[in-house]
């Protein structure tokens, strides 16, 4: 149904069939849109008759007639794709108004102000959507809004509701004059002509720039098309007993249960979202919190900012009922649009509510406890990568900060960046590799590309449901909205607040959870996990079969990983330990050594330092396995590159520059990826691996004497041949014997050369574990250098040859095929072989699901991905169980 009616149409039909108060209407399906595009803008035969019949049906239901001079029917013409694309496409309200029908409306309603307000809105939207009258420049204000502002100044009023019927009548004339001069067309005076032009314009809006950009960002196919819903108008602008608003069935930032939203009395359509006036809160509780945040005293709040609960008690009660009915029906949090006409509630939209990660987790947990959904569904509800948001740093509470202004806490996170004032500039600065905060009076769908690249978004206008707030939450981005204390000057590229002026390019910090705008850059601290988050992840742990480990090279990373729930370290790279300034010298000495003896002497300097590293990491991971990879990168990576650096180093360690250059040149490789690296280093320089093995095992032995339980796993990189493995493993065992430690350790290999997959039965017979190094395995399977692929991989994706970048998402056929061979052969040779993955794919949800299906024992990923991996692994198990069940059902 959603495919044909679009999300909005489907929601309206669903609500109507639940007997909820929905104004009558009909939906032209997406199929007509597809036809429209396939036939150069023509409609399929029969559409005219169908539309005429449907209008007649609405006329009958409403007791009004389209184009009637006395009791005119007015409709809205609304866009709606299969998935919600908020604000990306267009809608026209109050259609059916003409110079003639507006008089009928005036008399019939006894409310001239309402009639002319509706007509001016119609002219404005028709001019914008159908006749495409837009601001001439990016930074120009909307031409219609400009006329309204001028009129308000002229009349000495601040709010649009203070304009009189005559003012609005004049505005209609001014709008039409503007439209005539700028577009050469007038607003048609035949309602049918209006209707068809609006239907066509909505179809065309499917391909406007912002809709196309939005689809690209969200992977929505271009051929879905939009539906068009034509619906009888209900009016929130008839007077003070009318209103329009938006509401969520749970708080979209925190997930807390209870209606949450904003409304405006005597208003229509998007007024709330567009930030025309400061919207009011729906529930009394939220209203009180709002007042507290904004330092509004109770008396003033009650009189000037009364909540829907206070001003419209019966509509409020009805809204609560509708909200809970819809949640029970859709079994998910809903995002609602409603209008109150003369005290009576009408529902205009329902859709699944977008939410922050925090809200998604809390709502999933609480909906399970409310028995709305089961645990499996709860776990499938949350997008795994979203969880990373919850691990983002917070501002250091002890850091001093100068708060310039406070706005609405629209989307959490703590970010810093250069202030920029338009989307194109944001893209330019971000492309230069710098961080930006996009600052706008308010955002519109035209700003999407800038929002996408920004660290955070700051707006001066708009509420919690404004465009900026909704889109930022959807993108998982920090946002402070409606910050009226700042003054923005686009032309000068400045923002002023609290007596300070921040210029374009200067740093700002945003705290999206507190709604604070802070001068400069503030330091951050690690986050804490909420009780909901912990419970949610414990449910995930109960479902998953895959183990989850971390890639961590330092005791600090190890601790972070353990706190996030890592069940061990899947990859500890030893080379990073070499780069510390006091060590690199000894490493270079080792590389420059002319014989084994010299090399051993240099290594003896490194050994105690590495041992200390291992003591730290193994202690952090007490009781859990730690896989340590012996030296992997080619040695030239440790040598200086510039001639001046070489001279400096040579004099420091007492060799000639010539000798140093000679060594550097001798290490030159045409293809380092396939060169003298990995286990090949251990074969050429046995002292290096022996020293590393000694550092690991001595650290283990030391901890054993301190009664710390350690489980070291020594991993040999880049093995492709059984003998290669045996030689190096034996040398490692010899070291263990020399030390004479009773600590249990294992020796395994990283599987990253295709030959190792094919030969996995032989290697598996002697190794105790495999860990797929899928970065190299992907490079070598595709014959594709990761560092060079940037030049052409995008072309492959664009031309549809590859569906995605195989370095980001594990290739299930080719690379996955080799893995399958390796797993099957390896396990056949060694029933107890432990198998994991430690490439970057270990943190990608789709790749993790593939690892589950391949039957791996664990995945290993960066510490911040651990919760993501725990959830993805659980989802893989649930999906597998459900697909089996579905299969049985057939
Ligand atoms: P969008 O997809 O941008 O949200 P909508 O089609 O939902 O566009 O319409 C925009 C606004 O107009 C919404 O706030 C909606 O509530 C209001 N609106 C749409 N149809 C009607 C109607 N028949 N009566 C009153 N208001 C309407
Ligand atoms: Mg909209
Ligand atoms: Mg809407």
GROMACS .gro file of C-alpha atoms and ligand atoms in nm, residues 8 78 337 349 351, ligand 3:
model
    6
    8UNK     CA    1   0.154   1.005   0.375
   78UNK     CA    2   0.007   1.705  -0.095
  337UNK     CA    3   0.044   1.645   1.229
  349UNK     CA    4  -0.049   1.287   0.904
  351UNK     CA    5   0.441   0.839   1.020
  893LIG    MG1    6   0.362   1.676   0.668
   0.00000   0.00000   0.00000
